[in-house]
PDB file of C-alpha atoms in Angstrom:
ATOM      1  CA  MET B   1      14.745 -29.003   3.697  1.00 63.00           C
ATOM      2  CA  PRO B   2      12.291 -31.443   2.022  1.00 70.00           C
ATOM      3  CA  VAL B   3       8.941 -31.547   3.793  1.00 78.00           C
ATOM      4  CA  PRO B   4       8.532 -34.859   5.677  1.00 79.00           C
ATOM      5  CA  THR B   5       5.026 -36.236   5.201  1.00 76.00           C
ATOM      6  CA  ALA B   6       5.089 -38.719   8.072  1.00 77.00           C
ATOM      7  CA  VAL B   7       6.225 -38.811  11.689  1.00 79.00           C
ATOM      8  CA  GLU B   8       8.626 -41.638  12.410  1.00 63.00           C
ATOM      9  CA  ALA B   9       6.592 -43.607  14.960  1.00 50.00           C
ATOM     10  CA  PRO B  10       9.231 -45.939  16.489  1.00 44.00           C
ATOM     11  CA  GLY B  11      10.936 -44.133  19.352  1.00 46.00           C
ATOM     12  CA  ALA B  12       8.961 -40.902  18.885  1.00 50.00           C
ATOM     13  CA  ARG B  13       8.800 -39.026  22.171  1.00 58.00           C
ATOM     14  CA  SER B  14       6.839 -36.296  23.877  1.00 61.00           C
ATOM     15  CA  SER B  15       8.847 -33.162  24.553  1.00 59.00           C
ATOM     16  CA  GLY B  16       8.163 -33.554  28.269  1.00 61.00           C
ATOM     17  CA  LEU B  17       6.916 -29.974  28.552  1.00 62.00           C
ATOM     18  CA  SER B  18       3.817 -29.572  30.692  1.00 56.00           C
ATOM     19  CA  SER B  19       3.271 -25.906  29.834  1.00 60.00           C
ATOM     20  CA  VAL B  20       4.308 -23.376  27.190  1.00 68.00           C
ATOM     21  CA  PRO B  21       3.627 -19.771  28.253  1.00 67.00           C
ATOM     22  CA  LEU B  22       1.950 -17.502  25.762  1.00 71.00           C
ATOM     23  CA  GLU B  23       3.985 -14.842  24.043  1.00 75.00           C
ATOM     24  CA  SER B  24       4.285 -11.437  25.674  1.00 69.00           C
ATOM     25  CA  ALA B  25       2.809  -8.251  24.228  1.00 63.00           C
ATOM     26  CA  LYS B  26       6.356  -6.879  24.352  1.00 56.00           C
ATOM     27  CA  THR B  27       7.239  -9.037  21.320  1.00 52.00           C
ATOM     28  CA  ALA B  28       4.845  -7.328  18.886  1.00 54.00           C
ATOM     29  CA  ALA B  29       7.486  -5.629  16.706  1.00 68.00           C
ATOM     30  CA  GLN B  30       7.449  -8.650  14.378  1.00 84.00           C
ATOM     31  CA  THR B  31       4.984 -11.429  13.616  1.00 91.00           C
ATOM     32  CA  PRO B  32       5.383 -14.745  15.480  1.00 92.00           C
ATOM     33  CA  VAL B  33       5.204 -17.782  13.195  1.00 95.00           C
ATOM     34  CA  TYR B  34       5.628 -21.412  14.213  1.00 96.00           C
ATOM     35  CA  TRP B  35       7.307 -24.080  12.083  1.00 97.00           C
ATOM     36  CA  LEU B  36       7.996 -27.793  12.439  1.00 97.00           C
ATOM     37  CA  GLY B  37      11.407 -29.355  12.976  1.00 94.00           C
ATOM     38  CA  GLU B  38      12.737 -32.892  13.463  1.00 91.00           C
ATOM     39  CA  SER B  39      14.566 -33.706  16.684  1.00 87.00           C
ATOM     40  CA  GLY B  40      15.033 -36.827  18.784  1.00 78.00           C
ATOM     41  CA  ARG B  41      13.209 -39.097  16.298  1.00 80.00           C
ATOM     42  CA  SER B  42      10.077 -36.956  16.319  1.00 90.00           C
ATOM     43  CA  VAL B  43       8.755 -33.588  15.076  1.00 95.00           C
ATOM     44  CA  TYR B  44       8.200 -30.526  17.260  1.00 95.00           C
ATOM     45  CA  LEU B  45       7.125 -26.881  17.053  1.00 95.00           C
ATOM     46  CA  TYR B  46       9.604 -23.992  16.890  1.00 95.00           C
ATOM     47  CA  ARG B  47       8.953 -20.248  16.579  1.00 91.00           C
ATOM     48  CA  GLU B  48      10.521 -17.467  14.537  1.00 90.00           C
ATOM     49  CA  PHE B  49       9.645 -13.761  14.472  1.00 88.00           C
ATOM     50  CA  ARG B  50       9.189 -12.514  10.906  1.00 88.00           C
ATOM     51  CA  GLN B  51       8.670  -9.298   8.997  1.00 83.00           C
ATOM     52  CA  THR B  52       5.342  -9.637   7.176  1.00 85.00           C
ATOM     53  CA  GLY B  53       2.906  -7.541   5.217  1.00 79.00           C
ATOM     54  CA  ASN B  54      -0.218  -6.357   7.015  1.00 84.00           C
ATOM     55  CA  ARG B  55      -3.292  -8.456   6.251  1.00 80.00           C
ATOM     56  CA  GLY B  56      -5.663  -6.325   8.321  1.00 85.00           C
ATOM     57  CA  ASP B  57      -5.253  -7.925  11.745  1.00 93.00           C
ATOM     58  CA  PRO B  58      -2.366  -9.678  13.545  1.00 94.00           C
ATOM     59  CA  ILE B  59      -3.909 -13.170  13.563  1.00 96.00           C
ATOM     60  CA  THR B  60      -4.758 -13.195   9.849  1.00 97.00           C
ATOM     61  CA  THR B  61      -1.319 -11.736   9.082  1.00 96.00           C
ATOM     62  CA  ALA B  62       0.467 -14.447  11.086  1.00 96.00           C
ATOM     63  CA  VAL B  63      -1.521 -17.354   9.634  1.00 97.00           C
ATOM     64  CA  TYR B  64      -1.030 -16.024   6.097  1.00 96.00           C
ATOM     65  CA  ALA B  65       2.716 -15.887   6.746  1.00 96.00           C
ATOM     66  CA  MET B  66       2.625 -19.430   8.110  1.00 97.00           C
ATOM     67  CA  THR B  67       1.101 -20.782   4.896  1.00 97.00           C
ATOM     68  CA  LYS B  68       3.073 -18.659   2.440  1.00 96.00           C
ATOM     69  CA  GLN B  69       6.573 -18.247   3.904  1.00 95.00           C
ATOM     70  CA  GLN B  70       9.358 -20.704   4.637  1.00 95.00           C
ATOM     71  CA  PRO B  71      11.474 -20.854   7.811  1.00 94.00           C
ATOM     72  CA  LEU B  72      14.722 -18.901   8.058  1.00 91.00           C
ATOM     73  CA  ASP B  73      16.280 -21.893   9.827  1.00 92.00           C
ATOM     74  CA  GLU B  74      16.957 -24.651   7.314  1.00 91.00           C
ATOM     75  CA  ASP B  75      16.470 -27.254  10.070  1.00 91.00           C
ATOM     76  CA  TYR B  76      12.769 -26.381  10.158  1.00 94.00           C
ATOM     77  CA  PHE B  77      10.097 -27.037   7.528  1.00 96.00           C
ATOM     78  CA  ASN B  78       6.556 -26.003   6.625  1.00 97.00           C
ATOM     79  CA  PRO B  79       3.927 -28.592   5.556  1.00 97.00           C
ATOM     80  CA  TRP B  80       1.300 -26.005   4.576  1.00 98.00           C
ATOM     81  CA  ARG B  81       0.464 -24.866   1.040  1.00 97.00           C
ATOM     82  CA  PRO B  82      -0.290 -21.160   0.413  1.00 97.00           C
ATOM     83  CA  ALA B  83      -3.872 -20.343   1.407  1.00 98.00           C
ATOM     84  CA  SER B  84      -5.882 -18.295  -1.080  1.00 97.00           C
ATOM     85  CA  SER B  85      -8.010 -16.818   1.706  1.00 97.00           C
ATOM     86  CA  ILE B  86      -7.838 -16.477   5.491  1.00 97.00           C
ATOM     87  CA  GLY B  87     -10.026 -14.606   7.938  1.00 97.00           C
ATOM     88  CA  ALA B  88      -9.843 -14.361  11.714  1.00 97.00           C
ATOM     89  CA  SER B  89     -11.851 -13.031  14.637  1.00 96.00           C
ATOM     90  CA  ILE B  90     -11.618 -13.237  18.423  1.00 94.00           C
ATOM     91  CA  SER B  91     -14.370 -13.267  21.028  1.00 93.00           C
ATOM     92  CA  ALA B  92     -14.452 -11.659  24.443  1.00 89.00           C
ATOM     93  CA  LYS B  93     -13.941 -15.152  25.914  1.00 90.00           C
ATOM     94  CA  ASN B  94     -10.501 -15.625  24.294  1.00 91.00           C
ATOM     95  CA  VAL B  95     -11.794 -17.850  21.482  1.00 95.00           C
ATOM     96  CA  ILE B  96     -10.101 -17.246  18.128  1.00 97.00           C
ATOM     97  CA  THR B  97     -11.906 -18.318  14.973  1.00 98.00           C
ATOM     98  CA  VAL B  98      -9.729 -18.843  11.895  1.00 98.00           C
ATOM     99  CA  ASP B  99     -11.458 -19.403   8.545  1.00 98.00           C
ATOM    100  CA  ILE B 100      -8.954 -20.803   6.046  1.00 98.00           C
ATOM    101  CA  SER B 101      -9.375 -22.015   2.469  1.00 98.00           C
ATOM    102  CA  ALA B 102      -9.161 -25.740   1.662  1.00 98.00           C
ATOM    103  CA  ASP B 103      -6.223 -25.290  -0.733  1.00 98.00           C
ATOM    104  CA  ALA B 104      -3.908 -24.841   2.263  1.00 98.00           C
ATOM    105  CA  PHE B 105      -4.344 -28.552   3.122  1.00 98.00           C
ATOM    106  CA  GLU B 106      -3.183 -30.035  -0.193  1.00 96.00           C
ATOM    107  CA  GLN B 107       0.103 -31.486   1.112  1.00 95.00           C
ATOM    108  CA  PRO B 108      -0.370 -35.247   1.766  1.00 95.00           C
ATOM    109  CA  LEU B 109       0.476 -36.002   5.407  1.00 96.00           C
ATOM    110  CA  ASP B 110       0.060 -38.934   7.755  1.00 95.00           C
ATOM    111  CA  GLU B 111      -2.076 -38.520  10.884  1.00 96.00           C
ATOM    112  CA  GLY B 112       0.837 -37.694  13.180  1.00 95.00           C
ATOM    113  CA  MET B 113       2.170 -34.985  10.891  1.00 96.00           C
ATOM    114  CA  ALA B 114      -1.353 -33.656  10.268  1.00 97.00           C
ATOM    115  CA  ARG B 115      -1.820 -33.266  14.033  1.00 97.00           C
ATOM    116  CA  ARG B 116       1.406 -31.277  14.234  1.00 97.00           C
ATOM    117  CA  ALA B 117       0.480 -29.081  11.271  1.00 98.00           C
ATOM    118  CA  VAL B 118      -2.874 -28.207  12.873  1.00 98.00           C
ATOM    119  CA  GLN B 119      -1.068 -27.399  16.119  1.00 98.00           C
ATOM    120  CA  GLN B 120       1.296 -25.211  14.101  1.00 98.00           C
ATOM    121  CA  LEU B 121      -1.723 -23.113  13.145  1.00 98.00           C
ATOM    122  CA  VAL B 122      -3.056 -23.118  16.737  1.00 98.00           C
ATOM    123  CA  TYR B 123       0.302 -21.999  18.133  1.00 96.00           C
ATOM    124  CA  THR B 124       0.722 -19.302  15.459  1.00 97.00           C
ATOM    125  CA  ALA B 125      -2.772 -17.863  15.922  1.00 97.00           C
ATOM    126  CA  THR B 126      -2.527 -17.792  19.729  1.00 95.00           C
ATOM    127  CA  ALA B 127       0.992 -16.323  19.585  1.00 93.00           C
ATOM    128  CA  ALA B 128      -0.183 -13.504  17.330  1.00 94.00           C
ATOM    129  CA  ALA B 129      -3.145 -12.729  19.573  1.00 93.00           C
ATOM    130  CA  ALA B 130      -1.014 -12.677  22.723  1.00 90.00           C
ATOM    131  CA  SER B 131       1.893 -10.766  21.143  1.00 87.00           C
ATOM    132  CA  PHE B 132      -0.358  -7.949  19.989  1.00 88.00           C
ATOM    133  CA  GLY B 133      -2.312  -7.734  23.234  1.00 87.00           C
ATOM    134  CA  LEU B 134      -5.595  -9.018  21.822  1.00 88.00           C
ATOM    135  CA  THR B 135      -6.248 -11.389  24.717  1.00 81.00           C
ATOM    136  CA  ALA B 136      -5.991 -11.332  28.483  1.00 74.00           C
ATOM    137  CA  GLN B 137      -2.492 -12.382  29.531  1.00 69.00           C
ATOM    138  CA  ASN B 138      -2.015 -15.709  31.326  1.00 69.00           C
ATOM    139  CA  GLN B 139      -5.426 -16.993  30.249  1.00 77.00           C
ATOM    140  CA  GLN B 140      -5.955 -19.978  27.996  1.00 85.00           C
ATOM    141  CA  ILE B 141      -6.830 -19.176  24.391  1.00 92.00           C
ATOM    142  CA  GLN B 142      -8.923 -21.538  22.291  1.00 96.00           C
ATOM    143  CA  VAL B 143      -8.871 -21.745  18.494  1.00 98.00           C
ATOM    144  CA  VAL B 144     -11.750 -22.840  16.247  1.00 98.00           C
ATOM    145  CA  ILE B 145     -10.669 -23.645  12.679  1.00 98.00           C
ATOM    146  CA  LEU B 146     -13.226 -23.367   9.882  1.00 98.00           C
ATOM    147  CA  VAL B 147     -12.498 -24.334   6.291  1.00 98.00           C
ATOM    148  CA  ASP B 148     -14.247 -22.213   3.684  1.00 98.00           C
ATOM    149  CA  GLY B 149     -16.677 -21.134   6.406  1.00 97.00           C
ATOM    150  CA  ARG B 150     -17.685 -24.641   7.472  1.00 97.00           C
ATOM    151  CA  THR B 151     -17.112 -27.022  10.353  1.00 97.00           C
ATOM    152  CA  GLY B 152     -16.468 -30.755  10.010  1.00 95.00           C
ATOM    153  CA  TYR B 153     -13.539 -30.567   7.561  1.00 98.00           C
ATOM    154  CA  LYS B 154     -10.785 -33.147   8.127  1.00 98.00           C
ATOM    155  CA  ALA B 155      -7.401 -31.429   7.997  1.00 98.00           C
ATOM    156  CA  PHE B 156      -5.078 -33.274   5.610  1.00 97.00           C
ATOM    157  CA  GLY B 157      -7.697 -36.052   5.609  1.00 97.00           C
ATOM    158  CA  HIS B 158      -7.167 -36.877   9.299  1.00 97.00           C
ATOM    159  CA  ILE B 159      -7.934 -34.205  11.931  1.00 97.00           C
ATOM    160  CA  PRO B 160     -11.590 -33.094  12.380  1.00 97.00           C
ATOM    161  CA  LEU B 161     -11.915 -29.316  12.608  1.00 98.00           C
ATOM    162  CA  GLY B 162     -14.588 -26.991  13.953  1.00 97.00           C
ATOM    163  CA  GLU B 163     -14.364 -27.586  17.706  1.00 97.00           C
ATOM    164  CA  PRO B 164     -12.259 -25.418  20.063  1.00 97.00           C
ATOM    165  CA  MET B 165      -8.621 -26.470  20.242  1.00 97.00           C
ATOM    166  CA  VAL B 166      -5.764 -25.451  22.564  1.00 96.00           C
ATOM    167  CA  ARG B 167      -1.991 -25.718  22.433  1.00 94.00           C
ATOM    168  CA  GLU B 168      -0.684 -29.249  22.965  1.00 94.00           C
ATOM    169  CA  HIS B 169       2.302 -28.640  25.214  1.00 90.00           C
ATOM    170  CA  SER B 170       3.868 -32.018  24.428  1.00 90.00           C
ATOM    171  CA  LEU B 171       4.508 -30.906  20.828  1.00 93.00           C
ATOM    172  CA  ALA B 172       6.600 -27.854  21.734  1.00 90.00           C
ATOM    173  CA  ALA B 173      10.314 -28.370  21.115  1.00 92.00           C
ATOM    174  CA  PRO B 174      12.221 -29.909  24.085  1.00 92.00           C
ATOM    175  CA  VAL B 175      15.087 -27.459  23.440  1.00 94.00           C
ATOM    176  CA  TRP B 176      14.360 -24.243  21.641  1.00 90.00           C
ATOM    177  CA  VAL B 177      16.690 -21.293  21.003  1.00 94.00           C
ATOM    178  CA  ILE B 178      14.646 -18.083  20.777  1.00 89.00           C
ATOM    179  CA  ASP B 179      17.581 -15.664  20.362  1.00 92.00           C
ATOM    180  CA  PRO B 180      19.640 -15.455  18.291  1.00 94.00           C
ATOM    181  CA  GLN B 181      17.401 -16.251  15.368  1.00 91.00           C
ATOM    182  CA  GLU B 182      18.927 -17.876  12.310  1.00 93.00           C
ATOM    183  CA  ARG B 183      21.191 -15.474  10.359  1.00 92.00           C
ATOM    184  CA  SER B 184      21.077 -12.775  13.029  1.00 93.00           C
ATOM    185  CA  VAL B 185      23.781 -10.102  12.714  1.00 95.00           C
ATOM    186  CA  TYR B 186      25.317  -8.441  15.775  1.00 95.00           C
ATOM    187  CA  ALA B 187      27.126  -5.109  15.568  1.00 93.00           C
ATOM    188  CA  ASP B 188      28.325  -5.681  19.132  1.00 88.00           C
ATOM    189  CA  SER B 189      30.641  -8.477  20.255  1.00 91.00           C
ATOM    190  CA  LYS B 190      28.279  -9.387  23.101  1.00 93.00           C
ATOM    191  CA  VAL B 191      25.667 -11.972  22.095  1.00 95.00           C
ATOM    192  CA  VAL B 192      22.776 -12.697  24.445  1.00 95.00           C
ATOM    193  CA  VAL B 193      21.295 -16.192  24.121  1.00 96.00           C
ATOM    194  CA  ASN B 194      17.881 -17.134  25.466  1.00 92.00           C
ATOM    195  CA  GLY B 195      15.379 -19.899  24.956  1.00 91.00           C
ATOM    196  CA  ARG B 196      13.231 -22.589  26.559  1.00 89.00           C
ATOM    197  CA  GLY B 197      13.858 -26.209  27.342  1.00 90.00           C
ATOM    198  CA  VAL B 198      13.322 -29.283  29.440  1.00 89.00           C
ATOM    199  CA  SER B 199      15.974 -31.471  31.052  1.00 88.00           C
ATOM    200  CA  ARG B 200      16.069 -34.241  33.659  1.00 86.00           C
ATOM    201  CA  ASN B 201      18.714 -32.447  35.722  1.00 88.00           C
ATOM    202  CA  GLY B 202      17.430 -28.914  35.175  1.00 89.00           C
ATOM    203  CA  THR B 203      20.378 -27.815  32.988  1.00 93.00           C
ATOM    204  CA  LEU B 204      21.208 -27.725  29.266  1.00 95.00           C
ATOM    205  CA  GLY B 205      24.574 -27.834  27.535  1.00 96.00           C
ATOM    206  CA  TRP B 206      25.725 -25.353  24.892  1.00 97.00           C
ATOM    207  CA  GLU B 207      28.609 -24.947  22.460  1.00 95.00           C
ATOM    208  CA  ILE B 208      29.676 -22.340  19.904  1.00 95.00           C
ATOM    209  CA  ARG B 209      31.785 -23.134  16.835  1.00 91.00           C
ATOM    210  CA  GLU B 210      33.105 -20.916  14.073  1.00 90.00           C
ATOM    211  CA  VAL B 211      31.423 -21.661  10.747  1.00 87.00           C
ATOM    212  CA  GLY B 212      33.911 -22.752   8.094  1.00 73.00           C
ATOM    213  CA  ALA B 213      36.632 -23.901  10.473  1.00 59.00           C
ATOM    214  CA  GLY B 214      37.755 -27.360   9.338  1.00 56.00           C
ATOM    215  CA  PRO B 215      38.102 -30.254  11.819  1.00 54.00           C
ATOM    216  CA  GLU B 216      41.881 -30.224  11.318  1.00 54.00           C
ATOM    217  CA  GLU B 217      42.166 -26.584  12.360  1.00 51.00           C
ATOM    218  CA  PRO B 218      42.777 -25.832  16.047  1.00 44.00           C
ATOM    219  CA  GLU B 219      39.855 -24.150  17.718  1.00 51.00           C
ATOM    220  CA  ILE B 220      40.172 -20.673  19.163  1.00 47.00           C
ATOM    221  CA  ALA B 221      40.993 -21.121  22.837  1.00 49.00           C
ATOM    222  CA  ASP B 222      38.225 -18.775  23.862  1.00 55.00           C
ATOM    223  CA  TYR B 223      35.434 -20.615  22.045  1.00 74.00           C
ATOM    224  CA  PRO B 224      32.864 -20.847  24.801  1.00 86.00           C
ATOM    225  CA  SER B 225      30.882 -23.865  25.929  1.00 93.00           C
ATOM    226  CA  GLY B 226      29.185 -24.745  29.136  1.00 94.00           C
ATOM    227  CA  SER B 227      25.945 -25.500  30.919  1.00 95.00           C
ATOM    228  CA  VAL B 228      23.023 -23.253  31.756  1.00 95.00           C
ATOM    229  CA  ALA B 229      20.335 -23.753  34.398  1.00 93.00           C
ATOM    230  CA  LEU B 230      16.656 -23.673  33.503  1.00 92.00           C
ATOM    231  CA  ASP B 231      14.653 -21.026  35.314  1.00 89.00           C
ATOM    232  CA  GLY B 232      11.040 -21.997  35.809  1.00 75.00           C
ATOM    233  CA  GLU B 233       8.346 -22.949  38.258  1.00 63.00           C
ATOM    234  CA  GLU B 234       8.945 -26.622  37.446  1.00 67.00           C
ATOM    235  CA  MET B 235      12.372 -27.972  38.391  1.00 60.00           C
ATOM    236  CA  ASN B 236      13.156 -29.618  35.048  1.00 76.00           C
ATOM    237  CA  SER B 237      11.743 -27.094  32.568  1.00 80.00           C
ATOM    238  CA  GLY B 238      11.804 -23.360  31.990  1.00 86.00           C
ATOM    239  CA  THR B 239      13.718 -20.582  30.284  1.00 89.00           C
ATOM    240  CA  PHE B 240      17.465 -20.153  29.956  1.00 94.00           C
ATOM    241  CA  LYS B 241      19.639 -17.115  29.318  1.00 95.00           C
ATOM    242  CA  PHE B 242      23.366 -16.429  29.071  1.00 96.00           C
ATOM    243  CA  SER B 243      25.716 -14.145  27.160  1.00 95.00           C
ATOM    244  CA  VAL B 244      29.009 -14.619  25.317  1.00 94.00           C
ATOM    245  CA  THR B 245      31.548 -12.189  23.866  1.00 92.00           C
ATOM    246  CA  LEU B 246      32.970 -13.128  20.469  1.00 92.00           C
ATOM    247  CA  PRO B 247      35.347 -11.616  17.901  1.00 91.00           C
ATOM    248  CA  GLN B 248      34.142 -10.870  14.373  1.00 91.00           C
ATOM    249  CA  GLY B 249      33.097 -13.973  12.494  1.00 92.00           C
ATOM    250  CA  THR B 250      30.268 -16.340  11.646  1.00 94.00           C
ATOM    251  CA  TYR B 251      29.289 -18.843  14.300  1.00 95.00           C
ATOM    252  CA  GLU B 252      26.968 -21.741  15.004  1.00 95.00           C
ATOM    253  CA  LEU B 253      25.398 -21.991  18.443  1.00 96.00           C
ATOM    254  CA  SER B 254      24.069 -25.356  19.636  1.00 96.00           C
ATOM    255  CA  VAL B 255      21.968 -25.862  22.757  1.00 96.00           C
ATOM    256  CA  PHE B 256      21.043 -29.396  23.807  1.00 95.00           C
ATOM    257  CA  GLN B 257      20.240 -31.888  26.497  1.00 94.00           C
ATOM    258  CA  GLY B 258      23.602 -33.232  27.657  1.00 93.00           C
ATOM    259  CA  GLU B 259      27.074 -31.949  28.454  1.00 91.00           C
ATOM    260  CA  PRO B 260      29.520 -30.158  26.114  1.00 89.00           C
ATOM    261  CA  GLY B 261      31.819 -32.682  24.486  1.00 84.00           C
ATOM    262  CA  GLY B 262      29.510 -35.580  25.359  1.00 88.00           C
ATOM    263  CA  GLU B 263      26.362 -37.092  23.954  1.00 89.00           C
ATOM    264  CA  ARG B 264      23.803 -34.514  22.844  1.00 91.00           C
ATOM    265  CA  ASP B 265      20.049 -34.888  22.461  1.00 91.00           C
ATOM    266  CA  PHE B 266      17.319 -32.562  21.151  1.00 93.00           C
ATOM    267  CA  VAL B 267      19.832 -30.137  19.608  1.00 94.00           C
ATOM    268  CA  ASP B 268      18.646 -26.750  18.375  1.00 94.00           C
ATOM    269  CA  SER B 269      21.274 -24.779  16.471  1.00 95.00           C
ATOM    270  CA  LYS B 270      21.446 -21.253  15.070  1.00 95.00           C
ATOM    271  CA  GLU B 271      23.949 -19.597  12.745  1.00 95.00           C
ATOM    272  CA  PHE B 272      24.730 -15.923  13.377  1.00 96.00           C
ATOM    273  CA  ARG B 273      27.373 -13.309  12.594  1.00 95.00           C
ATOM    274  CA  VAL B 274      29.307 -10.818  14.703  1.00 95.00           C
ATOM    275  CA  GLU B 275      30.531  -7.797  12.708  1.00 93.00           C
TER     276      GLU B 275
END
């Protein structure tokens, strides 16, 4: 999708999330990379796991991928330009230092989008460190961003860099499907869905449609839809998980705030195939 350069201010909302747990070391088979996506009249952070080349350490590898790759999900976008150089280190006190070249900031962005792009880097760097077991689990990680080795640079002309930064929980997506990822292929008819979300009543709605089925065609009677409860320490936010069994075909899964067949808000959708 085209890269938006501004956040639509009227009606823009916080995700409502008060915490976003760090990634687990169990997820280290692929590199975690965060992207931006529009939802509910604002822009939020979403994660994909990607196959990437090795740049010497997991944090450098992840940040390189963030600047050079594009999301698998066409609903997401990437405001960064490819960086010509990136270096990373981590201290014993869980402080990551990322040194990135100035050419990565050449996309013109407004202040709101610049804030989200910087958080995209913070989320990606901390996810890589946690996923590969470089930091103590369940402890806050800080990120210091240098540009060409210096402090004081203003990211995209707006956000001062050089001081420790942490994840802004309010910018994480209100509804976020972790599995399946976009274009996943299942050799088994059983598809396990999991993700994170926030909802006033502690539940999210979900629907599955066959891709390519026209609106005039009757739907398969067994197309599943329903609601799923959020499992977390806070009543209205947490993780969700459920499974469905589907015949061969290509499908689109949607998870959202609301009820199936009714009004939907903060939709995250994923296309996948069962073979």
